Short mmCIF file of C-alpha atoms in Angstrom, two decimals:
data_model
loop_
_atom_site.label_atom_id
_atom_site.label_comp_id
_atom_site.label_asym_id
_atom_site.label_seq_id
_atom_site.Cartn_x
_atom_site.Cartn_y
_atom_site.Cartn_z
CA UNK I 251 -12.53 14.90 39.49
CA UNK I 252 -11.51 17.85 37.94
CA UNK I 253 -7.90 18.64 38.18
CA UNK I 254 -7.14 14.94 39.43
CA UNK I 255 -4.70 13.40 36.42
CA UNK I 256 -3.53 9.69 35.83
CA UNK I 257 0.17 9.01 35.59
CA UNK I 258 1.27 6.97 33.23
CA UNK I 259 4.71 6.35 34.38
CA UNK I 260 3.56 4.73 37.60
CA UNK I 261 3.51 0.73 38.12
CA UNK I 262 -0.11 1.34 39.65
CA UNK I 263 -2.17 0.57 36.50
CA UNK I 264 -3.98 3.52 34.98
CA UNK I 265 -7.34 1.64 35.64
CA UNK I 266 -6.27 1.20 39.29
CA UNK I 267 -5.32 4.80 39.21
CA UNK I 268 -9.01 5.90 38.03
CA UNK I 269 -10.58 3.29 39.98
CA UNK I 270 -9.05 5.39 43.33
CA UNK I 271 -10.12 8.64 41.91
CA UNK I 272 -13.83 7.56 41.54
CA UNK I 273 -13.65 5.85 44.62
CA UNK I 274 -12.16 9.18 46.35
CA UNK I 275 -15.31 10.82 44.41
CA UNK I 276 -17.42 8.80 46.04
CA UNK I 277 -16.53 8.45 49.74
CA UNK I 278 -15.79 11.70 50.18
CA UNK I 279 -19.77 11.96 49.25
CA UNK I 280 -18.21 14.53 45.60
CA UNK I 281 -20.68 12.12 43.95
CA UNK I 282 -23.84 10.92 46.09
CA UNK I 283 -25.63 7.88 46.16
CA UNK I 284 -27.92 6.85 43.20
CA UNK I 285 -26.45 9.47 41.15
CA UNK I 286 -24.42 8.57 37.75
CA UNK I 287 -20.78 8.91 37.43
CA UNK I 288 -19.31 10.60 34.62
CA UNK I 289 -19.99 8.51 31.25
CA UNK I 290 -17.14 6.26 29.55
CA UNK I 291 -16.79 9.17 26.93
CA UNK I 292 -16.19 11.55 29.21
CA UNK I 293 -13.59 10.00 31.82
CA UNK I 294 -11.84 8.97 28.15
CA UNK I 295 -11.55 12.13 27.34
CA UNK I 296 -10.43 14.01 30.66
CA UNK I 297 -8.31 11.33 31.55
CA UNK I 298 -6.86 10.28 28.21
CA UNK I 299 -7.45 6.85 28.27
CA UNK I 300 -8.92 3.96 26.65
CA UNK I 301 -12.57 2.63 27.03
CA UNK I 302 -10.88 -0.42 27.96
CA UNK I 303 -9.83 1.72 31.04
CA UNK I 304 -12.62 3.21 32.28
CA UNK I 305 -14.84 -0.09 31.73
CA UNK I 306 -11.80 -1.90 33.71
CA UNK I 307 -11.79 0.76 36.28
CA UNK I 308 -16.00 0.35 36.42
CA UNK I 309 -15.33 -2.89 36.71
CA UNK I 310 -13.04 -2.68 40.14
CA UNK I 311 -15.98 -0.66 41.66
CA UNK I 312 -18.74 -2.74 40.93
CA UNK I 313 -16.95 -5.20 42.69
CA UNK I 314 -16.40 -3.24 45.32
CA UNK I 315 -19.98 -2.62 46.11
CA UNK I 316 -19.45 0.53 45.66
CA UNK I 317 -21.49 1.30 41.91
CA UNK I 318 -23.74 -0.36 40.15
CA UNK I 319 -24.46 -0.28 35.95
CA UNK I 320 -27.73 -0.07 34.14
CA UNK I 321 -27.90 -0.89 30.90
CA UNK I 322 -28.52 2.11 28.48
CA UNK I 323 -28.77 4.04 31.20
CA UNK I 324 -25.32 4.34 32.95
CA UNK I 325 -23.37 3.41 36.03
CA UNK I 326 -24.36 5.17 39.70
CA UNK I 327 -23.73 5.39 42.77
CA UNK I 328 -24.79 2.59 44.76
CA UNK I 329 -27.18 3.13 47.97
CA UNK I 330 -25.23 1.94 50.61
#
């Protein structure tokens, strides 16, 4: 994700907008199965946004199928 930025000005919402990067992440097998995605902390701070956002953006890809989020441990990968 490094070099990927969120733009602010655009009417996709910046949760959407991180949503597709992770999701880019993860098909394109950047992050693997059963392996954690960056915390909340630290897509807020590259990204600049809110917790709201990333949680949101979590959120989107747990629906998807596509991660899964244990508690006090993190959200991975799911196996697929």
């Amino acid at each position: 994700m490094a070099g990927q930025t969120l733009d602010p000005e655009s009417a996709v919402p910046l949760y959407q907008q991180l949503a597709d990067l992770l999701r880019a992440d993860i098909e394109s097998g950047r992050i693997q199965p059963d392996r954690p995605l960056p915390s909340e902390l630290t897509l807020q701070q590259e990204h600049g946004v809110s917790r709201v956002t990333v949680r949101h953006s979590f959120q989107l890809l747990r629906e998807a199928g596509l991660v899964v989020t244990v508690r006090g441990k993190g959200t991975y990968v799911a196996t697929r």
